[in-house]
Amino acid sequence: MTEHIRDAIVEVERIAKHFGSGETRVDALREVSLKVHAGEVVAMLGPSGSGKTTLLNVVGCIVEPSSGRMRLDGETVYDGRWLRSDLRRLRLDKIGFIFQFHNLLPFLDATDNVALVLELAGVGRTAARRRALELLDYLEVANRRGAMPAKLSGGEAQRVAIARALANSPRIILADEPTAALDSARAAIVMDLLRKLATERDACIVAVTHDEKIFDRFDHLFHLRDGALDPGAPS
Amino acid sequence: MNLAWRDVRHNLLRFVLTCFGLSLLMGVVLSMMGIYNGLVADALTIVRAPAVDLWVVEDGTRGPFAESSRIPGDTRAAVSRLHGVGSAGSVTYQTVEAATGLGKLRLYVVGYELGRPGAPEDLVAGRPIARAHFEMVADVRTGLEPGDRIRLGRDDFTVVGLVANHVNSGGDPAVYITLGDAQTLQFELAPPAMRVQRQRGAAASDTDTINAVVARVKPDIDPSSVAEAVRRWKHFAAMTQIEQETILTRSVVDRARRQIGLFMGILLAVSAVVIALIIYTMTMEKLKQIATLKLIGAPDRTIVGLIVQQALALGGIGWAIGLVLLMAVKDHFPRRVVLEPENALALAGIILVVCLLSSALGVRAALEVDPATALGG
Ligand SMILES: Nc1ncnc2c1ncn2[C@@H]1O[C@H](COP(=O)(O)OP(=O)(O)OP(=O)(O)O)[C@@H](O)[C@H]1O
Ligand SMILES: [Mg+2]
């Protein structure tokens, strides 16, 4: 029997990040290394200020690390410096973001919030809307397709935001406290959904969470403490 | 999809109100331009009305509009005899207050000789004065109609014709009457006062005084050579039509013109600041959304487009509504508003530049915003 070895989609090697310098220097990440494979759903845990958001932002190519190496979907994107100049295009194609607060654009209805990322990636208007509707349907919010974000409930808005994160079929989905704004029943639904996404789309999901109720739904828990992975913590 | 339009549509009422406010401002700027032009046009209408080439006035003055000028009535005969002069006429100008059914009316009374230069050439209704006494051609701004009667001094006049836009530099509408009537009105004392004067032994004053002589020169004659000839008589000053027009625009309405010009400049500056503020605030309010756009991978072109398109729409719509508003109300202004297409275009150009500059400010802020600010709370 050959063991199926899945690809590592996120590979972080000895990534460090500090803010400021001298007296005010903060070491938000100290040589963190981790791998996340396709189909995996992992969580980052840790006390406030331990560097969870910073690590997520580094993986999302929003914050530039101070040193280290990072490969995303087989491509080395950081090695002491960014190796790509068009990080936004990289994000558009490969990374989907799910925010704690849904961050839908208030002036677009549910369908167009999703269709926008497709159009930005070059998909035509009609095709983009059709695909957006499919995604809303997949996330079971198609009945709210024409609603403006202000009119959506927290759970509906979060699912529309997830549909948006999925629109360009990214290999990496980053979620900062995706369930913090939801009740536990909704949180469970969202977690099931993320799991389904990871397996069906061969993507990996990296979430930051404080929500103990959902810890058991992750394949891995990475514990951060003072900017470093805590190897002693249970996984 | 067009994000600028979608955002506007989402906040349509607010956008419309902003446009409307801006259009009021634009309307005021445009009306200032119009009043400025109107002032010049008004000053020139009355001086162009008799369609002459030459003005002869009291020596040492630049009358009869810039300064008062008094010359004897026989000057006209002397000017007529001059080489090169085709025809000449005596004219008087004075401001009077007349009582009408509607209240007091300030009138700029122009007297001229029947059948000689000095008559208004551009009637818009009725007929020119035909009788030697008590007929009048009035500017439409007096509110008088042909057939109306109005009392000036001790005589009643009948309006027989109308002209438009004949006003003095103060904006008082003009009325034209015959020279004889005008001299009576201007120089003749009321009978009781006359009796007092006679009892004091003063000689009856000569009422044959006029303010200027206007003349047309024969074809192929240079008006300035005739003016030169008049000046050599020493007792009179003379100027060509062009010189007279220059005096009017340069000195008579100059201060008012500069005042309005300055005010217009201030208004433009205020409008520019207001537009800039509106556009900048509009962008600042959207910073979080812009961060989100960056985070999901929108290129700078999308973000710049969002800001610049909204700025241009705001400026363009404000300008257009302002223009329409002014066109709708301009005839109700107490003074004439003359809006040339160049003025509207110039304002459009200025607004375009202001919109682009202020969206540049917003764009800079938008491009600097860190996409990370979209994450988390
Ligand atoms: N832009 C920044 N400038 C300076 N310091 C920063 C910046 N961002 C984060 N930090 C610091 O880096 C450390 C890690 O912050 P981070 O936001 O990653 O923590 P976290 O684990 O997400 O905390 P929380 O659970 O409260 O969200 C903190 O000490 C924080 O103050
Ligand atoms: Mg955080």
XYZ file of C-alpha atoms and ligand atoms in Angstrom:
644
model
C 0.000 0.000 0.000
C 1.487 3.336 -0.961
C 0.640 6.115 1.371
C -0.912 9.026 -0.427
C 1.265 12.046 0.270
C -0.641 15.207 -0.170
C 0.989 18.407 -1.387
C 1.967 21.007 1.139
C 0.186 24.147 0.002
C 1.413 26.487 2.693
C 5.047 26.068 3.709
C 6.363 28.547 6.213
C 10.037 28.193 7.124
C 11.560 30.088 10.015
C 9.464 33.142 9.361
C 10.141 36.019 11.729
C 8.408 39.320 11.953
C 9.146 42.252 14.168
C 7.493 45.626 14.289
C 9.413 48.772 15.144
C 13.004 48.833 16.364
C 15.115 49.575 19.429
C 13.111 50.126 22.606
C 9.758 49.753 20.892
C 10.647 46.604 18.967
C 7.953 43.920 19.117
C 8.795 40.408 17.973
C 5.403 39.325 16.719
C 6.751 36.102 15.113
C 9.969 34.313 16.073
C 11.110 31.833 13.444
C 7.827 30.038 12.981
C 7.804 27.008 10.695
C 4.725 25.054 9.673
C 3.164 23.203 6.764
C -0.453 22.904 5.771
C -1.477 20.321 3.189
C -4.281 20.194 0.681
C -7.518 19.076 2.267
C -6.448 20.131 5.733
C -8.325 22.406 8.050
C -6.023 23.850 10.689
C -6.382 26.376 13.445
C -4.031 28.773 15.129
C -4.632 29.264 18.806
C -2.961 31.335 21.429
C -3.421 34.196 23.814
C -4.051 37.695 22.636
C -0.930 39.266 21.167
C 0.705 35.913 20.476
C 1.004 36.637 16.740
C -1.930 34.738 15.217
C -3.194 37.562 13.050
C 0.324 38.502 12.066
C 1.026 34.955 10.885
C -2.242 34.882 8.945
C -1.361 38.198 7.325
C 2.072 36.913 6.387
C 0.552 33.850 4.735
C -1.969 36.148 3.022
C 0.929 38.232 1.664
C -0.415 41.320 3.378
C 2.387 41.740 5.883
C 5.968 41.385 4.756
C 8.006 39.090 7.048
C 11.349 40.237 8.418
C 13.112 37.017 7.458
C 12.505 33.419 6.497
C 11.054 31.613 3.527
C 7.523 30.942 2.373
C 6.102 28.759 -0.401
C 2.470 28.965 -1.437
C 0.985 26.319 -3.720
C 4.439 25.221 -4.800
C 5.695 28.704 -5.622
C 8.332 30.381 -3.475
C 6.869 33.795 -2.837
C 9.146 35.009 -0.064
C 12.823 34.359 0.516
C 14.221 37.235 2.492
C 12.146 39.450 0.201
C 9.006 39.161 -1.892
C 9.747 37.295 -5.101
C 6.590 38.535 -6.790
C 5.735 42.115 -7.495
C 2.017 41.589 -8.068
C 0.980 40.308 -4.664
C -2.582 41.446 -5.240
C -2.866 39.251 -8.304
C -1.442 36.373 -6.259
C -4.138 36.974 -3.647
C -6.845 37.233 -6.293
C -5.865 33.886 -7.825
C -4.769 31.781 -4.887
C -6.042 33.115 -1.596
C -9.517 33.578 -0.249
C -10.107 35.623 2.884
C -12.854 35.192 5.407
C -13.014 37.979 7.923
C -14.323 38.086 11.441
C -16.712 40.764 10.323
C -17.867 39.811 6.901
C -16.472 42.952 5.157
C -18.862 42.692 2.261
C -18.967 45.823 0.140
C -22.113 47.601 1.372
C -23.045 48.988 -2.033
C -23.175 45.634 -3.846
C -25.854 43.002 -3.366
C -24.944 39.461 -2.281
C -24.515 38.156 -5.819
C -22.368 41.057 -6.987
C -20.146 40.876 -3.908
C -19.227 37.412 -5.089
C -19.249 38.231 -8.794
C -16.859 41.146 -8.249
C -13.851 38.950 -7.491
C -14.616 36.877 -10.561
C -14.844 39.972 -12.723
C -11.596 41.245 -11.256
C -10.020 37.963 -12.343
C -11.259 38.555 -15.879
C -14.489 36.546 -15.987
C -17.258 38.161 -18.054
C -20.217 39.764 -16.328
C -22.847 37.138 -17.158
C -20.574 34.193 -16.439
C -19.459 35.843 -13.197
C -23.028 36.302 -12.012
C -23.965 32.780 -12.978
C -21.006 31.352 -11.075
C -21.721 33.644 -8.106
C -25.275 32.306 -7.962
C -23.989 28.738 -8.054
C -21.732 29.505 -5.107
C -24.514 31.166 -3.134
C -26.613 28.127 -3.865
C -23.802 25.849 -2.677
C -23.650 27.852 0.558
C -27.432 27.796 0.832
C -27.930 31.548 0.695
C -29.211 31.714 -2.900
C -32.570 32.913 -1.572
C -30.826 36.102 -0.428
C -29.050 36.679 -3.739
C -30.445 40.175 -4.318
C -30.137 41.426 -0.735
C -27.778 44.220 0.244
C -25.262 43.272 3.001
C -26.962 45.526 5.542
C -30.108 43.438 5.172
C -28.387 40.075 5.733
C -28.229 38.301 9.075
C -24.761 37.656 10.553
C -24.777 34.035 9.414
C -26.040 34.867 5.924
C -23.448 37.600 5.513
C -20.711 35.246 6.668
C -21.801 32.632 4.118
C -21.868 35.222 1.342
C -18.370 36.247 2.423
C -17.294 32.602 2.267
C -18.792 32.331 -1.213
C -16.715 35.350 -2.153
C -13.588 33.767 -0.670
C -14.240 30.678 -2.809
C -15.123 32.440 -6.033
C -11.772 32.089 -7.750
C -11.263 28.548 -6.436
C -8.283 29.503 -4.282
C -6.023 26.782 -2.905
C -5.628 28.668 0.366
C -8.427 30.025 2.488
C -7.505 32.202 5.433
C -10.076 32.871 8.095
C -9.612 35.210 11.050
C -12.142 34.283 13.727
C -14.675 33.074 11.130
C -17.196 31.992 13.736
C -16.724 34.707 16.350
C -19.780 36.618 15.145
C -21.978 33.514 14.953
C -23.975 31.451 17.443
C -22.766 27.914 18.048
C -25.249 26.293 15.660
C -24.197 28.672 12.872
C -20.559 28.217 13.811
C -20.945 24.450 13.410
C -22.509 24.922 9.982
C -19.662 27.186 8.885
C -17.087 24.699 10.157
C -18.783 21.857 8.289
C -18.724 23.990 5.242
C -15.020 24.767 5.532
C -14.333 21.073 5.947
C -16.416 20.281 2.850
C -14.535 22.918 0.898
C -11.172 21.556 1.876
C -11.994 18.038 0.746
C -14.039 18.860 -2.339
C -11.767 21.531 -3.677
C -8.467 20.207 -2.525
C -7.760 23.438 -0.701
C -6.334 24.114 2.712
C -7.924 26.227 5.353
C -6.052 28.177 7.993
C -8.250 29.692 10.650
C -7.574 31.748 13.735
C -9.981 31.004 16.519
C -10.625 31.374 20.211
C -13.725 29.274 20.009
C -13.116 26.160 22.130
C -16.361 24.562 20.951
C -14.925 24.011 17.507
C -11.370 22.912 18.394
C -12.193 19.267 17.693
C -13.150 20.046 14.123
C -9.606 20.877 13.039
C -6.955 18.513 11.707
C -4.230 20.440 13.474
C -4.057 23.062 16.159
C -0.998 25.288 16.077
C -0.445 26.905 19.443
C 1.315 30.227 19.357
C 2.911 31.815 22.397
C 4.889 35.058 22.231
C 5.284 34.706 18.512
C 6.606 31.134 18.549
C 4.932 27.771 18.054
C 4.497 26.000 21.346
C 5.554 22.376 20.731
C 4.470 21.201 24.187
C 0.839 22.094 23.662
C -1.573 19.308 22.742
C -2.397 19.073 19.077
C -19.433 46.183 -13.062
C -18.938 49.851 -12.380
C -18.187 50.252 -8.690
C -18.433 54.056 -8.763
C -21.977 53.942 -10.087
C -22.990 51.103 -7.753
C -21.728 53.044 -4.744
C -23.540 56.185 -5.889
C -26.727 54.230 -6.458
C -26.489 52.746 -2.977
C -26.362 56.252 -1.464
C -28.376 57.916 -4.171
C -30.230 60.444 -2.054
C -27.045 61.640 -0.439
C -25.274 61.904 -3.753
C -28.167 63.806 -5.282
C -28.258 66.230 -2.358
C -24.508 66.769 -2.596
C -24.808 67.404 -6.325
C -27.653 69.795 -5.700
C -25.709 71.727 -3.073
C -22.749 71.901 -5.381
C -24.955 73.011 -8.239
C -26.247 75.924 -6.155
C -22.650 76.961 -5.610
C -21.930 76.561 -9.308
C -25.054 78.555 -10.106
C -23.792 81.405 -7.947
C -20.365 81.323 -9.609
C -21.999 81.319 -13.038
C -24.338 84.151 -12.107
C -21.339 86.170 -10.920
C -19.769 85.623 -14.326
C -23.082 86.582 -15.930
C -23.476 89.717 -13.832
C -19.902 90.676 -14.649
C -20.615 90.350 -18.368
C -24.000 91.979 -17.977
C -22.424 95.009 -16.374
C -20.162 95.526 -19.347
C -22.879 94.729 -21.865
C -25.302 97.124 -20.151
C -22.776 99.925 -20.101
C -22.181 99.468 -23.791
C -25.798 99.110 -24.872
C -26.698 102.685 -24.041
C -23.558 104.076 -25.608
C -24.097 102.002 -28.724
C -27.826 102.769 -28.948
C -27.557 105.910 -31.109
C -25.140 104.143 -33.501
C -22.779 107.090 -33.897
C -19.058 107.573 -34.559
C -18.245 110.647 -32.504
C -19.020 112.165 -29.089
C -18.494 115.893 -28.446
C -18.588 116.928 -24.774
C -17.516 119.716 -22.408
C -13.835 120.528 -22.592
C -11.687 118.785 -19.996
C -14.276 116.118 -19.295
C -14.798 112.579 -20.376
C -18.573 112.865 -20.382
C -21.376 112.382 -20.634
C -21.275 108.981 -18.861
C -18.034 109.060 -16.894
C -18.391 112.720 -15.861
C -21.036 115.344 -16.223
C -20.722 117.517 -19.273
C -22.600 120.683 -20.189
C -22.307 122.426 -23.504
C -24.447 125.014 -25.262
C -27.235 123.781 -27.504
C -25.755 125.451 -30.575
C -22.739 123.175 -30.490
C -24.644 120.715 -32.648
C -24.950 123.191 -35.515
C -21.223 123.862 -35.347
C -20.367 120.159 -35.328
C -22.697 119.543 -38.280
C -20.790 122.069 -40.343
C -17.490 120.330 -39.727
C -15.789 118.639 -42.658
C -16.525 114.923 -42.720
C -19.556 115.007 -40.434
C -22.638 113.411 -42.004
C -25.175 114.165 -39.319
C -25.159 115.290 -35.700
C -27.649 115.505 -32.867
C -27.839 116.927 -29.361
C -28.393 114.581 -26.451
C -29.045 114.930 -22.723
C -28.788 112.372 -19.953
C -30.242 112.656 -16.472
C -31.590 110.441 -13.730
C -35.020 111.175 -12.299
C -37.416 109.490 -9.956
C -40.927 109.141 -11.252
C -44.006 108.064 -9.388
C -45.995 105.314 -11.060
C -48.943 103.299 -9.978
C -46.472 100.688 -8.744
C -44.381 103.112 -6.694
C -41.242 105.122 -7.273
C -39.286 104.331 -10.418
C -35.740 105.534 -11.043
C -35.363 106.425 -14.689
C -32.395 107.383 -16.817
C -33.896 109.993 -19.117
C -32.246 110.428 -22.501
C -33.269 113.390 -24.624
C -32.556 113.532 -28.332
C -33.502 115.549 -31.375
C -36.172 114.063 -33.604
C -34.773 113.056 -36.965
C -31.160 113.329 -35.793
C -28.633 110.856 -34.370
C -29.326 110.012 -30.757
C -32.527 108.042 -31.170
C -32.450 104.408 -30.030
C -32.152 102.273 -33.125
C -33.217 98.928 -31.695
C -36.878 99.066 -30.662
C -38.385 95.778 -29.524
C -42.007 96.986 -29.597
C -44.096 99.950 -30.691
C -42.760 102.810 -32.775
C -40.158 105.579 -32.419
C -41.176 108.979 -31.101
C -42.994 110.870 -33.842
C -44.341 113.985 -32.093
C -42.252 116.810 -30.698
C -43.748 116.563 -27.228
C -44.846 114.121 -24.557
C -44.034 110.855 -26.281
C -41.599 108.381 -24.832
C -39.705 105.212 -25.714
C -39.015 103.205 -22.561
C -36.877 100.275 -21.585
C -38.868 97.111 -20.866
C -37.383 97.051 -17.361
C -39.475 100.078 -16.446
C -42.446 97.753 -16.635
C -44.185 100.260 -18.894
C -46.145 99.131 -21.946
C -46.924 101.043 -25.134
C -49.948 103.198 -24.420
C -49.048 103.663 -20.722
C -48.876 107.206 -19.380
C -46.328 108.413 -16.873
C -45.657 111.785 -15.274
C -42.152 113.239 -15.521
C -41.660 116.658 -13.945
C -44.739 118.648 -14.748
C -45.703 116.790 -17.930
C -47.462 113.510 -18.743
C -45.780 111.280 -21.296
C -47.252 108.459 -23.401
C -45.138 105.397 -24.010
C -45.081 104.681 -27.753
C -42.239 102.164 -28.069
C -39.984 99.846 -26.071
C -36.275 99.062 -26.066
C -34.515 96.292 -24.174
C -31.391 96.409 -21.992
C -30.986 100.173 -22.084
C -29.827 100.989 -18.558
C -27.262 103.329 -17.037
C -24.219 102.167 -15.100
C -26.327 102.037 -11.939
C -28.845 99.727 -13.565
C -31.639 102.294 -13.837
C -33.732 101.677 -16.966
C -33.615 104.325 -19.665
C -36.465 106.275 -21.232
C -36.048 108.337 -24.388
C -37.921 111.616 -24.891
C -37.417 114.532 -27.243
C -34.633 117.013 -26.515
C -37.109 119.807 -25.880
C -38.998 117.811 -23.283
C -35.734 116.679 -21.689
C -34.431 120.240 -21.418
C -37.667 121.355 -19.822
C -37.384 118.496 -17.366
C -33.734 119.124 -16.606
C -33.260 122.838 -16.620
C -36.596 124.617 -16.261
C -37.544 125.651 -12.787
C -41.009 125.163 -11.439
C -43.104 128.359 -11.981
C -43.048 129.451 -8.308
C -39.258 129.113 -8.144
C -38.961 130.969 -11.421
C -40.995 133.878 -9.951
C -38.655 133.999 -6.961
C -35.646 134.091 -9.236
C -37.150 136.922 -11.316
C -37.966 138.919 -8.196
C -34.305 138.598 -7.135
C -33.458 140.131 -10.482
C -31.610 137.132 -11.863
C -31.675 136.766 -15.619
C -33.849 133.947 -16.854
C -31.360 131.125 -17.182
C -30.622 129.766 -20.601
C -32.292 126.381 -20.908
C -30.675 125.546 -24.232
C -27.992 123.450 -22.615
C -27.177 119.887 -23.641
C -24.824 117.175 -22.345
C -23.244 116.024 -25.576
C -23.403 116.092 -29.330
C -23.308 112.790 -31.146
C -22.318 112.622 -34.785
C -22.006 110.187 -37.630
C -19.173 110.753 -40.078
C -19.416 110.371 -43.816
C -18.262 107.095 -45.360
C -14.461 106.875 -45.800
C -13.839 109.514 -43.129
C -11.754 108.589 -40.088
C -13.712 109.549 -36.933
C -10.493 110.281 -35.045
C -9.511 112.964 -37.548
C -12.882 114.650 -36.978
C -12.401 114.315 -33.222
C -9.017 115.983 -33.596
C -10.641 118.860 -35.462
C -13.208 119.328 -32.690
C -10.516 119.398 -30.008
C -8.683 122.183 -31.834
C -11.622 124.481 -31.123
C -10.424 124.330 -27.513
C -13.748 124.558 -25.836
C -14.796 120.986 -26.480
C -13.513 117.547 -25.875
C -14.229 114.915 -28.487
C -13.859 111.191 -28.617
C -14.624 108.472 -31.061
C -17.159 105.778 -30.352
C -14.369 103.330 -29.522
C -12.788 105.756 -27.057
C -16.168 106.353 -25.433
C -16.747 102.610 -25.056
C -13.298 102.187 -23.572
C -13.986 104.916 -21.012
C -17.189 103.179 -20.017
C -15.702 99.760 -19.542
C -12.430 101.019 -18.071
C -13.585 103.672 -15.682
C -17.329 103.851 -15.228
C -17.981 100.209 -14.467
C -14.402 99.333 -13.700
C -14.694 99.340 -9.928
C -17.922 97.396 -9.961
C -16.355 95.020 -12.442
C -13.259 94.527 -10.321
C -15.401 94.053 -7.242
C -17.445 91.370 -8.931
C -14.328 89.844 -10.428
C -12.739 89.611 -6.999
C -15.872 88.177 -5.487
C -16.029 85.664 -8.300
C -12.447 84.675 -7.577
C -13.246 84.168 -3.898
C -16.326 82.146 -4.791
C -14.295 79.980 -7.117
C -11.753 79.375 -4.378
C -14.531 78.495 -1.922
C -16.101 76.136 -4.456
C -12.747 74.494 -5.063
C -12.250 73.930 -1.334
C -15.794 72.598 -0.948
C -15.423 70.217 -3.879
C -12.059 69.056 -2.608
C -13.451 68.462 0.870
C -16.466 66.552 -0.410
C -14.366 64.298 -2.595
C -11.731 63.770 0.067
C -14.325 62.893 2.723
C -16.100 60.624 0.264
C -12.851 58.704 -0.157
C -11.971 58.680 3.539
C -15.336 57.140 4.359
C -14.578 54.344 1.934
C -11.074 53.547 3.196
C -12.132 50.334 4.876
C -13.937 49.224 1.722
C -10.893 50.157 -0.298
C -8.741 48.055 2.034
C -11.144 45.163 1.448
C -10.896 45.670 -2.303
C -7.117 45.544 -2.065
C -7.252 42.472 0.102
C -9.400 40.520 -2.331
C -6.987 41.514 -5.057
C -8.496 44.509 -6.862
C -5.837 46.372 -8.870
C -5.092 50.060 -8.256
C -6.856 50.932 -11.503
C -10.171 49.734 -10.024
C -9.672 51.793 -6.873
C -8.531 54.928 -8.714
C -11.455 54.522 -11.110
C -13.903 54.374 -8.217
C -12.669 57.651 -6.759
C -12.019 59.621 -9.933
C -15.277 58.646 -11.622
C -17.293 59.719 -8.615
C -15.390 62.992 -8.369
C -15.964 63.758 -12.040
C -19.621 62.784 -11.854
C -20.100 65.058 -8.871
C -18.382 68.003 -10.546
C -20.059 67.415 -13.903
C -23.558 67.034 -12.524
C -23.099 69.988 -10.159
C -21.956 72.119 -13.058
C -24.783 71.039 -15.365
C -27.549 71.553 -12.808
C -25.981 74.863 -11.804
C -26.098 75.980 -15.421
C -29.710 74.882 -15.829
C -30.692 76.611 -12.583
C -29.063 79.853 -13.644
C -30.650 79.708 -17.089
C -34.026 79.274 -15.418
C -33.693 82.257 -13.091
C -31.368 84.631 -14.885
C -34.116 86.810 -16.304
C -35.414 87.498 -12.817
C -32.194 89.133 -11.662
C -32.461 92.879 -10.999
C -29.556 93.431 -13.396
C -28.856 91.797 -16.680
C -27.064 88.447 -16.593
C -25.207 87.671 -19.794
C -23.716 84.202 -19.816
C -21.365 83.448 -22.677
C -20.671 79.814 -23.617
C -16.977 80.515 -22.916
C -17.801 81.290 -19.271
C -19.636 78.040 -18.751
C -16.817 76.171 -20.466
C -14.177 77.962 -18.423
C -15.981 76.983 -15.223
C -16.257 73.400 -16.492
C -12.503 73.422 -17.069
C -11.798 74.778 -13.591
C -14.095 72.208 -11.981
C -12.472 69.429 -13.965
C -9.052 70.459 -12.678
C -10.316 70.851 -9.097
C -12.012 67.439 -9.218
C -8.904 65.767 -10.570
C -6.641 67.466 -8.040
C -8.850 66.634 -5.087
C -9.368 63.073 -6.224
C -5.577 62.875 -6.454
C -5.521 63.602 -2.709
C -8.097 60.891 -2.087
C -6.329 58.493 -4.423
C -3.079 58.987 -2.550
C -4.736 58.153 0.747
C -6.493 55.192 -0.842
C -3.327 53.767 -2.361
C -1.503 54.100 0.939
C -4.119 52.270 2.968
C -2.882 48.940 4.285
C -5.030 46.022 3.115
C -4.507 44.532 6.584
C -6.865 47.160 8.011
C -9.688 45.245 6.349
C -8.938 42.188 8.468
C -10.312 41.669 11.903
C -12.354 44.189 13.791
N 1.192 46.923 12.729
C 1.754 46.649 13.912
N 2.663 47.505 14.439
C 3.234 47.253 15.617
N 2.985 46.180 16.355
C 2.092 45.275 15.893
C 1.422 45.472 14.654
N 0.597 44.444 14.434
C 0.746 43.615 15.513
N 1.638 44.140 16.372
C 2.067 43.496 17.618
O 2.468 42.187 17.334
C 2.031 41.299 18.344
C 1.182 40.191 17.731
O -0.050 40.766 17.278
P -1.230 39.933 16.594
O -2.217 40.895 16.107
O -0.624 38.994 15.617
O -1.808 39.138 17.823
P -3.052 38.124 17.883
O -2.509 36.839 18.297
O -3.792 38.198 16.604
O -3.888 38.753 19.060
P -5.496 38.782 19.227
O -5.902 37.448 19.710
O -5.698 39.839 20.271
O -6.090 39.145 17.915
C 1.263 42.131 19.347
O 2.147 42.420 20.426
C 0.918 43.378 18.583
O 0.899 44.471 19.482
Mg -5.843 38.829 15.996
